[in-house]
PDB file of C-alpha atoms and ligand atoms in Angstrom:
ATOM      1  CA  UNK A   1      57.910  32.047 -38.014  1.00  0.00           C
ATOM      2  CA  UNK A   2      56.130  31.171 -35.039  1.00  0.00           C
ATOM      3  CA  UNK A   3      56.852  33.553 -31.974  1.00  0.00           C
ATOM      4  CA  UNK A   4      57.677  30.099 -30.020  1.00  0.00           C
ATOM      5  CA  UNK A   5      59.394  27.999 -32.210  1.00  0.00           C
ATOM      6  CA  UNK A   6      60.682  25.372 -29.774  1.00  0.00           C
ATOM      7  CA  UNK A   7      57.359  24.478 -27.553  1.00  0.00           C
ATOM      8  CA  UNK A   8      57.724  21.159 -26.052  1.00  0.00           C
ATOM      9  CA  UNK A   9      55.547  19.526 -23.554  1.00  0.00           C
ATOM     10  CA  UNK A  10      57.882  18.530 -20.597  1.00  0.00           C
ATOM     11  CA  UNK A  11      55.751  16.571 -18.061  1.00  0.00           C
ATOM     12  CA  UNK A  12      52.655  16.282 -15.920  1.00  0.00           C
ATOM     13  CA  UNK A  13      53.159  16.371 -12.097  1.00  0.00           C
ATOM     14  CA  UNK A  14      50.730  15.031  -9.599  1.00  0.00           C
ATOM     15  CA  UNK A  15      53.223  16.078  -6.697  1.00  0.00           C
ATOM     16  CA  UNK A  16      55.848  18.291  -5.822  1.00  0.00           C
ATOM     17  CA  UNK A  17      58.487  15.928  -6.483  1.00  0.00           C
ATOM     18  CA  UNK A  18      57.599  15.522 -10.019  1.00  0.00           C
ATOM     19  CA  UNK A  19      57.878  19.342 -10.761  1.00  0.00           C
ATOM     20  CA  UNK A  20      60.661  19.847 -13.384  1.00  0.00           C
ATOM     21  CA  UNK A  21      63.673  21.653 -11.899  1.00  0.00           C
ATOM     22  CA  UNK A  22      62.977  24.946 -10.281  1.00  0.00           C
ATOM     23  CA  UNK A  23      65.010  27.105 -12.455  1.00  0.00           C
ATOM     24  CA  UNK A  24      65.084  29.613 -15.286  1.00  0.00           C
ATOM     25  CA  UNK A  25      61.841  31.450 -15.794  1.00  0.00           C
ATOM     26  CA  UNK A  26      58.484  30.044 -15.571  1.00  0.00           C
ATOM     27  CA  UNK A  27      54.744  31.665 -16.096  1.00  0.00           C
ATOM     28  CA  UNK A  28      51.710  29.936 -14.560  1.00  0.00           C
ATOM     29  CA  UNK A  29      48.255  30.004 -16.207  1.00  0.00           C
ATOM     30  CA  UNK A  30      45.626  29.568 -13.406  1.00  0.00           C
ATOM     31  CA  UNK A  31      41.971  30.023 -13.330  1.00  0.00           C
ATOM     32  CA  UNK A  32      38.657  28.619 -12.754  1.00  0.00           C
ATOM     33  CA  UNK A  33      37.753  25.275 -13.892  1.00  0.00           C
ATOM     34  CA  UNK A  34      36.458  25.282 -17.787  1.00  0.00           C
ATOM     35  CA  UNK A  35      37.643  29.239 -17.871  1.00  0.00           C
ATOM     36  CA  UNK A  36      39.817  28.364 -21.156  1.00  0.00           C
ATOM     37  CA  UNK A  37      43.223  28.138 -19.521  1.00  0.00           C
ATOM     38  CA  UNK A  38      44.421  25.279 -21.651  1.00  0.00           C
ATOM     39  CA  UNK A  39      42.973  26.853 -24.808  1.00  0.00           C
ATOM     40  CA  UNK A  40      44.534  30.093 -24.257  1.00  0.00           C
ATOM     41  CA  UNK A  41      47.910  28.480 -23.807  1.00  0.00           C
ATOM     42  CA  UNK A  42      47.521  26.618 -26.971  1.00  0.00           C
ATOM     43  CA  UNK A  43      46.356  29.916 -28.829  1.00  0.00           C
ATOM     44  CA  UNK A  44      49.241  31.853 -27.354  1.00  0.00           C
ATOM     45  CA  UNK A  45      51.757  29.384 -28.176  1.00  0.00           C
ATOM     46  CA  UNK A  46      50.197  28.659 -31.399  1.00  0.00           C
ATOM     47  CA  UNK A  47      50.332  24.902 -31.036  1.00  0.00           C
ATOM     48  CA  UNK A  48      46.578  23.275 -31.489  1.00  0.00           C
ATOM     49  CA  UNK A  49      46.452  20.232 -28.892  1.00  0.00           C
ATOM     50  CA  UNK A  50      49.548  21.206 -26.954  1.00  0.00           C
ATOM     51  CA  UNK A  51      47.421  21.448 -23.768  1.00  0.00           C
ATOM     52  CA  UNK A  52      44.436  19.247 -23.529  1.00  0.00           C
ATOM     53  CA  UNK A  53      41.144  21.061 -23.423  1.00  0.00           C
ATOM     54  CA  UNK A  54      37.784  19.730 -22.858  1.00  0.00           C
ATOM     55  CA  UNK A  55      34.007  20.690 -22.755  1.00  0.00           C
ATOM     56  CA  UNK A  56      34.045  18.827 -19.180  1.00  0.00           C
ATOM     57  CA  UNK A  57      35.415  21.074 -16.073  1.00  0.00           C
ATOM     58  CA  UNK A  58      38.095  19.620 -14.203  1.00  0.00           C
ATOM     59  CA  UNK A  59      39.969  18.239 -17.381  1.00  0.00           C
ATOM     60  CA  UNK A  60      43.416  19.411 -16.336  1.00  0.00           C
ATOM     61  CA  UNK A  61      44.234  17.898 -12.970  1.00  0.00           C
ATOM     62  CA  UNK A  62      47.768  17.918 -13.128  1.00  0.00           C
ATOM     63  CA  UNK A  63      50.477  20.518 -13.331  1.00  0.00           C
ATOM     64  CA  UNK A  64      51.511  20.547 -16.794  1.00  0.00           C
ATOM     65  CA  UNK A  65      54.860  21.945 -17.771  1.00  0.00           C
ATOM     66  CA  UNK A  66      55.994  23.076 -21.355  1.00  0.00           C
ATOM     67  CA  UNK A  67      59.117  24.502 -22.375  1.00  0.00           C
ATOM     68  CA  UNK A  68      59.406  27.442 -24.821  1.00  0.00           C
ATOM     69  CA  UNK A  69      63.054  27.274 -25.010  1.00  0.00           C
ATOM     70  CA  UNK A  70      66.147  26.891 -22.781  1.00  0.00           C
ATOM     71  CA  UNK A  71      65.213  27.729 -19.077  1.00  0.00           C
ATOM     72  CA  UNK A  72      61.654  29.299 -20.115  1.00  0.00           C
ATOM     73  CA  UNK A  73      58.272  27.425 -19.078  1.00  0.00           C
ATOM     74  CA  UNK A  74      54.664  27.996 -19.143  1.00  0.00           C
ATOM     75  CA  UNK A  75      52.499  25.684 -16.702  1.00  0.00           C
ATOM     76  CA  UNK A  76      48.923  24.819 -17.152  1.00  0.00           C
ATOM     77  CA  UNK A  77      47.399  24.375 -13.776  1.00  0.00           C
ATOM     78  CA  UNK A  78      44.388  22.575 -12.728  1.00  0.00           C
ATOM     79  CA  UNK A  79      41.215  24.698 -12.520  1.00  0.00           C
ATOM     80  CA  UNK A  80      39.722  25.687  -9.349  1.00  0.00           C
ATOM     81  CA  UNK A  81      36.153  26.219  -8.111  1.00  0.00           C
ATOM     82  CA  UNK A  82      34.466  23.495  -9.703  1.00  0.00           C
ATOM     83  CA  UNK A  83      31.841  22.213  -7.313  1.00  0.00           C
ATOM     84  CA  UNK A  84      31.417  18.414  -8.373  1.00  0.00           C
ATOM     85  CA  UNK A  85      34.819  17.370  -7.613  1.00  0.00           C
ATOM     86  CA  UNK A  86      35.012  14.956  -4.871  1.00  0.00           C
ATOM     87  CA  UNK A  87      36.502  16.071  -1.492  1.00  0.00           C
ATOM     88  CA  UNK A  88      39.622  14.024  -1.803  1.00  0.00           C
ATOM     89  CA  UNK A  89      40.528  15.494  -5.218  1.00  0.00           C
ATOM     90  CA  UNK A  90      39.801  19.035  -3.696  1.00  0.00           C
ATOM     91  CA  UNK A  91      42.192  18.585  -1.058  1.00  0.00           C
ATOM     92  CA  UNK A  92      44.838  17.011  -3.150  1.00  0.00           C
ATOM     93  CA  UNK A  93      44.336  20.184  -5.670  1.00  0.00           C
ATOM     94  CA  UNK A  94      44.813  22.152  -2.517  1.00  0.00           C
ATOM     95  CA  UNK A  95      48.128  20.469  -1.657  1.00  0.00           C
ATOM     96  CA  UNK A  96      49.497  20.688  -5.176  1.00  0.00           C
ATOM     97  CA  UNK A  97      48.469  24.121  -5.544  1.00  0.00           C
ATOM     98  CA  UNK A  98      50.073  25.182  -2.116  1.00  0.00           C
ATOM     99  CA  UNK A  99      53.390  23.241  -3.096  1.00  0.00           C
ATOM    100  CA  UNK A 100      53.491  25.030  -6.365  1.00  0.00           C
ATOM    101  CA  UNK A 101      52.744  28.522  -5.310  1.00  0.00           C
ATOM    102  CA  UNK A 102      54.674  28.515  -2.243  1.00  0.00           C
ATOM    103  CA  UNK A 103      57.839  27.133  -3.409  1.00  0.00           C
ATOM    104  CA  UNK A 104      58.361  27.732  -7.014  1.00  0.00           C
ATOM    105  CA  UNK A 105      61.386  30.277  -7.157  1.00  0.00           C
ATOM    106  CA  UNK A 106      61.010  30.397 -10.863  1.00  0.00           C
ATOM    107  CA  UNK A 107      57.533  31.755 -11.164  1.00  0.00           C
ATOM    108  CA  UNK A 108      58.015  35.203 -12.833  1.00  0.00           C
ATOM    109  CA  UNK A 109      54.382  35.796 -13.612  1.00  0.00           C
ATOM    110  CA  UNK A 110      50.876  34.790 -13.491  1.00  0.00           C
ATOM    111  CA  UNK A 111      48.132  34.865 -16.065  1.00  0.00           C
ATOM    112  CA  UNK A 112      44.691  34.378 -14.368  1.00  0.00           C
ATOM    113  CA  UNK A 113      42.372  33.236 -17.012  1.00  0.00           C
ATOM    114  CA  UNK A 114      38.862  34.040 -16.497  1.00  0.00           C
ATOM    115  CA  UNK A 115      35.606  33.584 -18.244  1.00  0.00           C
ATOM    116  CA  UNK A 116      34.635  37.290 -19.507  1.00  0.00           C
ATOM    117  CA  UNK A 117      31.057  36.368 -18.663  1.00  0.00           C
ATOM    118  CA  UNK A 118      32.075  35.631 -14.980  1.00  0.00           C
ATOM    119  CA  UNK A 119      34.994  37.649 -14.086  1.00  0.00           C
ATOM    120  CA  UNK A 120      36.917  37.987 -10.652  1.00  0.00           C
ATOM    121  CA  UNK A 121      35.195  35.230  -8.842  1.00  0.00           C
ATOM    122  CA  UNK A 122      36.184  34.698  -4.996  1.00  0.00           C
ATOM    123  CA  UNK A 123      38.801  32.130  -6.177  1.00  0.00           C
ATOM    124  CA  UNK A 124      40.287  34.651  -8.804  1.00  0.00           C
ATOM    125  CA  UNK A 125      40.472  37.217  -5.950  1.00  0.00           C
ATOM    126  CA  UNK A 126      42.261  34.890  -3.730  1.00  0.00           C
ATOM    127  CA  UNK A 127      44.716  34.174  -6.474  1.00  0.00           C
ATOM    128  CA  UNK A 128      45.273  37.890  -6.716  1.00  0.00           C
ATOM    129  CA  UNK A 129      45.673  38.122  -3.202  1.00  0.00           C
ATOM    130  CA  UNK A 130      48.073  35.460  -3.122  1.00  0.00           C
ATOM    131  CA  UNK A 131      50.164  36.855  -6.117  1.00  0.00           C
ATOM    132  CA  UNK A 132      50.405  40.311  -4.279  1.00  0.00           C
ATOM    133  CA  UNK A 133      51.731  38.975  -1.122  1.00  0.00           C
ATOM    134  CA  UNK A 134      54.221  36.912  -3.117  1.00  0.00           C
ATOM    135  CA  UNK A 135      55.182  39.858  -5.441  1.00  0.00           C
ATOM    136  CA  UNK A 136      54.476  38.075  -8.443  1.00  0.00           C
ATOM    137  CA  UNK A 137      53.041  40.364 -11.633  1.00  0.00           C
ATOM    138  CA  UNK A 138      49.695  39.268 -12.719  1.00  0.00           C
ATOM    139  CA  UNK A 139      47.924  39.457 -16.033  1.00  0.00           C
ATOM    140  CA  UNK A 140      44.186  38.968 -16.324  1.00  0.00           C
ATOM    141  CA  UNK A 141      43.091  37.147 -19.563  1.00  0.00           C
ATOM    142  CA  UNK A 142      39.320  37.816 -19.906  1.00  0.00           C
ATOM    143  CA  UNK A 143      38.746  35.004 -22.474  1.00  0.00           C
ATOM    144  CA  UNK A 144      35.671  33.740 -24.230  1.00  0.00           C
ATOM    145  CA  UNK A 145      35.469  37.291 -25.186  1.00  0.00           C
ATOM    146  CA  UNK A 146      33.534  36.181 -28.412  1.00  0.00           C
ATOM    147  CA  UNK A 147      30.569  35.374 -26.178  1.00  0.00           C
ATOM    148  CA  UNK A 148      30.049  38.758 -25.522  1.00  0.00           C
ATOM    149  CA  UNK A 149      28.960  41.664 -27.597  1.00  0.00           C
ATOM    150  CA  UNK A 150      31.810  44.177 -28.279  1.00  0.00           C
ATOM    151  CA  UNK A 151      30.225  46.948 -25.777  1.00  0.00           C
ATOM    152  CA  UNK A 152      29.586  44.495 -23.051  1.00  0.00           C
ATOM    153  CA  UNK A 153      33.281  43.232 -23.597  1.00  0.00           C
ATOM    154  CA  UNK A 154      34.629  46.644 -23.403  1.00  0.00           C
ATOM    155  CA  UNK A 155      32.694  47.624 -20.196  1.00  0.00           C
ATOM    156  CA  UNK A 156      33.564  44.243 -18.327  1.00  0.00           C
ATOM    157  CA  UNK A 157      37.142  45.162 -19.059  1.00  0.00           C
ATOM    158  CA  UNK A 158      36.765  48.581 -17.772  1.00  0.00           C
ATOM    159  CA  UNK A 159      35.103  47.364 -14.726  1.00  0.00           C
ATOM    160  CA  UNK A 160      37.609  44.678 -14.196  1.00  0.00           C
ATOM    161  CA  UNK A 161      40.404  47.205 -14.332  1.00  0.00           C
ATOM    162  CA  UNK A 162      38.770  49.632 -12.114  1.00  0.00           C
ATOM    163  CA  UNK A 163      38.569  46.839  -9.407  1.00  0.00           C
ATOM    164  CA  UNK A 164      42.030  45.570  -9.760  1.00  0.00           C
ATOM    165  CA  UNK A 165      43.735  48.731  -9.914  1.00  0.00           C
ATOM    166  CA  UNK A 166      47.376  48.460 -10.203  1.00  0.00           C
ATOM    167  CA  UNK A 167      47.397  44.810  -8.795  1.00  0.00           C
ATOM    168  CA  UNK A 168      47.137  43.424 -12.284  1.00  0.00           C
ATOM    169  CA  UNK A 169      47.198  44.369 -15.951  1.00  0.00           C
ATOM    170  CA  UNK A 170      44.031  42.935 -17.693  1.00  0.00           C
ATOM    171  CA  UNK A 171      42.818  42.204 -21.645  1.00  0.00           C
ATOM    172  CA  UNK A 172      39.881  40.841 -23.619  1.00  0.00           C
ATOM    173  CA  UNK A 173      40.917  37.564 -25.069  1.00  0.00           C
ATOM    174  CA  UNK A 174      39.341  34.871 -27.297  1.00  0.00           C
ATOM    175  CA  UNK A 175      41.003  31.560 -28.124  1.00  0.00           C
ATOM    176  CA  UNK A 176      38.342  30.831 -30.566  1.00  0.00           C
ATOM    177  CA  UNK A 177      38.683  34.063 -32.632  1.00  0.00           C
ATOM    178  CA  UNK A 178      42.266  34.699 -31.913  1.00  0.00           C
ATOM    179  CA  UNK A 179      41.292  38.061 -30.127  1.00  0.00           C
ATOM    180  CA  UNK A 180      44.092  39.576 -28.119  1.00  0.00           C
ATOM    181  CA  UNK A 181      46.841  37.030 -29.092  1.00  0.00           C
ATOM    182  CA  UNK A 182      49.624  39.647 -29.734  1.00  0.00           C
ATOM    183  CA  UNK A 183      48.974  41.533 -26.402  1.00  0.00           C
ATOM    184  CA  UNK A 184      49.115  38.236 -24.552  1.00  0.00           C
ATOM    185  CA  UNK A 185      52.220  37.354 -25.980  1.00  0.00           C
ATOM    186  CA  UNK A 186      53.804  40.548 -25.367  1.00  0.00           C
ATOM    187  CA  UNK A 187      53.129  40.129 -21.583  1.00  0.00           C
ATOM    188  CA  UNK A 188      54.154  36.656 -21.793  1.00  0.00           C
ATOM    189  CA  UNK A 189      57.532  37.683 -23.312  1.00  0.00           C
ATOM    190  CA  UNK A 190      57.671  40.502 -20.625  1.00  0.00           C
ATOM    191  CA  UNK A 191      57.302  38.065 -17.713  1.00  0.00           C
ATOM    192  CA  UNK A 192      59.791  35.554 -19.293  1.00  0.00           C
ATOM    193  CA  UNK A 193      62.246  38.161 -20.189  1.00  0.00           C
ATOM    194  CA  UNK A 194      62.213  37.428 -23.805  1.00  0.00           C
ATOM    195  CA  UNK A 195      63.462  40.291 -26.008  1.00  0.00           C
ATOM    196  CA  UNK A 196      64.833  42.125 -22.884  1.00  0.00           C
ATOM    197  CA  UNK A 197      68.528  42.926 -22.897  1.00  0.00           C
ATOM    198  CA  UNK A 198      70.647  40.275 -21.007  1.00  0.00           C
ATOM    199  CA  UNK A 199      70.736  40.552 -17.310  1.00  0.00           C
ATOM    200  CA  UNK A 200      74.254  41.657 -16.149  1.00  0.00           C
TER     201      UNK A 200
HETATM  202  N1  LIG B 301      33.712  30.374 -27.389  1.00  0.00           N
HETATM  203  C1  LIG B 301      34.658  30.121 -26.868  1.00  0.00           C
HETATM  204  N2  LIG B 301      35.212  29.044 -26.082  1.00  0.00           N
HETATM  205  C2  LIG B 301      36.127  28.718 -25.598  1.00  0.00           C
HETATM  206  C3  LIG B 301      37.337  29.806 -25.383  1.00  0.00           C
HETATM  207  N3  LIG B 301      38.409  29.108 -24.877  1.00  0.00           N
HETATM  208  C4  LIG B 301      37.937  27.947 -24.574  1.00  0.00           C
HETATM  209  N4  LIG B 301      36.679  27.704 -24.896  1.00  0.00           N
HETATM  210  C5  LIG B 301      36.021  26.302 -24.522  1.00  0.00           C
HETATM  211  O1  LIG B 301      35.761  26.294 -23.141  1.00  0.00           O
HETATM  212  C6  LIG B 301      35.939  24.960 -22.726  1.00  0.00           C
HETATM  213  C7  LIG B 301      36.976  24.744 -21.722  1.00  0.00           C
HETATM  214  O2  LIG B 301      38.243  25.233 -22.214  1.00  0.00           O
HETATM  215  P1  LIG B 301      39.599  24.690 -21.664  1.00  0.00           P
HETATM  216  O3  LIG B 301      40.551  25.551 -22.479  1.00  0.00           O
HETATM  217  O4  LIG B 301      39.610  23.184 -21.577  1.00  0.00           O
HETATM  218  O5  LIG B 301      39.351  25.183 -20.164  1.00  0.00           O
HETATM  219  P2  LIG B 301      40.368  24.885 -18.913  1.00  0.00           P
HETATM  220  O6  LIG B 301      40.369  26.159 -18.110  1.00  0.00           O
HETATM  221  O7  LIG B 301      41.873  24.605 -19.381  1.00  0.00           O
HETATM  222  O8  LIG B 301      39.604  23.960 -18.104  1.00  0.00           O
HETATM  223  P3  LIG B 301      40.151  22.818 -16.894  1.00  0.00           P
HETATM  224  O9  LIG B 301      41.312  22.352 -17.539  1.00  0.00           O
HETATM  225  O10 LIG B 301      39.088  21.632 -16.832  1.00  0.00           O
HETATM  226  O11 LIG B 301      40.074  23.751 -15.854  1.00  0.00           O
HETATM  227  C8  LIG B 301      36.127  24.095 -24.085  1.00  0.00           C
HETATM  228  O12 LIG B 301      34.856  23.596 -24.547  1.00  0.00           O
HETATM  229  C9  LIG B 301      36.659  25.251 -24.892  1.00  0.00           C
HETATM  230  O13 LIG B 301      36.505  24.922 -26.270  1.00  0.00           O
HETATM  231  C10 LIG B 301      37.175  30.710 -26.362  1.00  0.00           C
HETATM  232  O14 LIG B 301      37.798  31.709 -26.310  1.00  0.00           O
HETATM  233  N5  LIG B 301      35.736  31.083 -26.924  1.00  0.00           N
HETATM  234 MG1  LIG B 302      42.684  22.853 -18.839  1.00  0.00          MG
END
């Protein structure tokens, strides 16, 4: 049986008033444009085509909410750092992300998705700083690991772990090959409190 039998798309939000009610627990997937966020969500939740993916950077421009069950959600965020986006779109993105990250009480954890060939960009570092300030736990998903040799992937992971220290956990991942799926699900479940004893 699927680890997440009741996955459902909820809504796409273009502004804060369209966000789903801020209750329960939510885990956000953020990262550079084209890093592989939507593909990672589909692989982890085992639902092909749930979150839309594309070869063209900047495909996800809205905050997409998915329900995993009562009060448990994952969000697919628009990617950052795509140079060709018009200034007005970039500004709108900034407002949307500010609204999301500064007000989302239900945010229980953050996955920062990075292309394993280009980890820890300026934007990724900014996200990490924000998460630390907000006391939000972070997991780094080094995706597209299939594009690196085993040795290069392993040394990238080591270097990333060394750089972030205890600010985040990190793993290798490939949506294409299914590498690291179980590990990613364990972290997601941990953030969402799935499988944990009920809180008193
Ligand atoms: N080789 C390989 N390609 C991948 C992997 N994950 C994603 N891709 C490809 O990378 C491209 C971008 O993937 P998306 O999942 O749409 O990336 P995104 O981060 O959601 O992109 P935006 O929504 O535009 O910010 C697509 O062509 C995917 O097929 C992976 O693990 N391995
Ligand atoms: Mg996307």
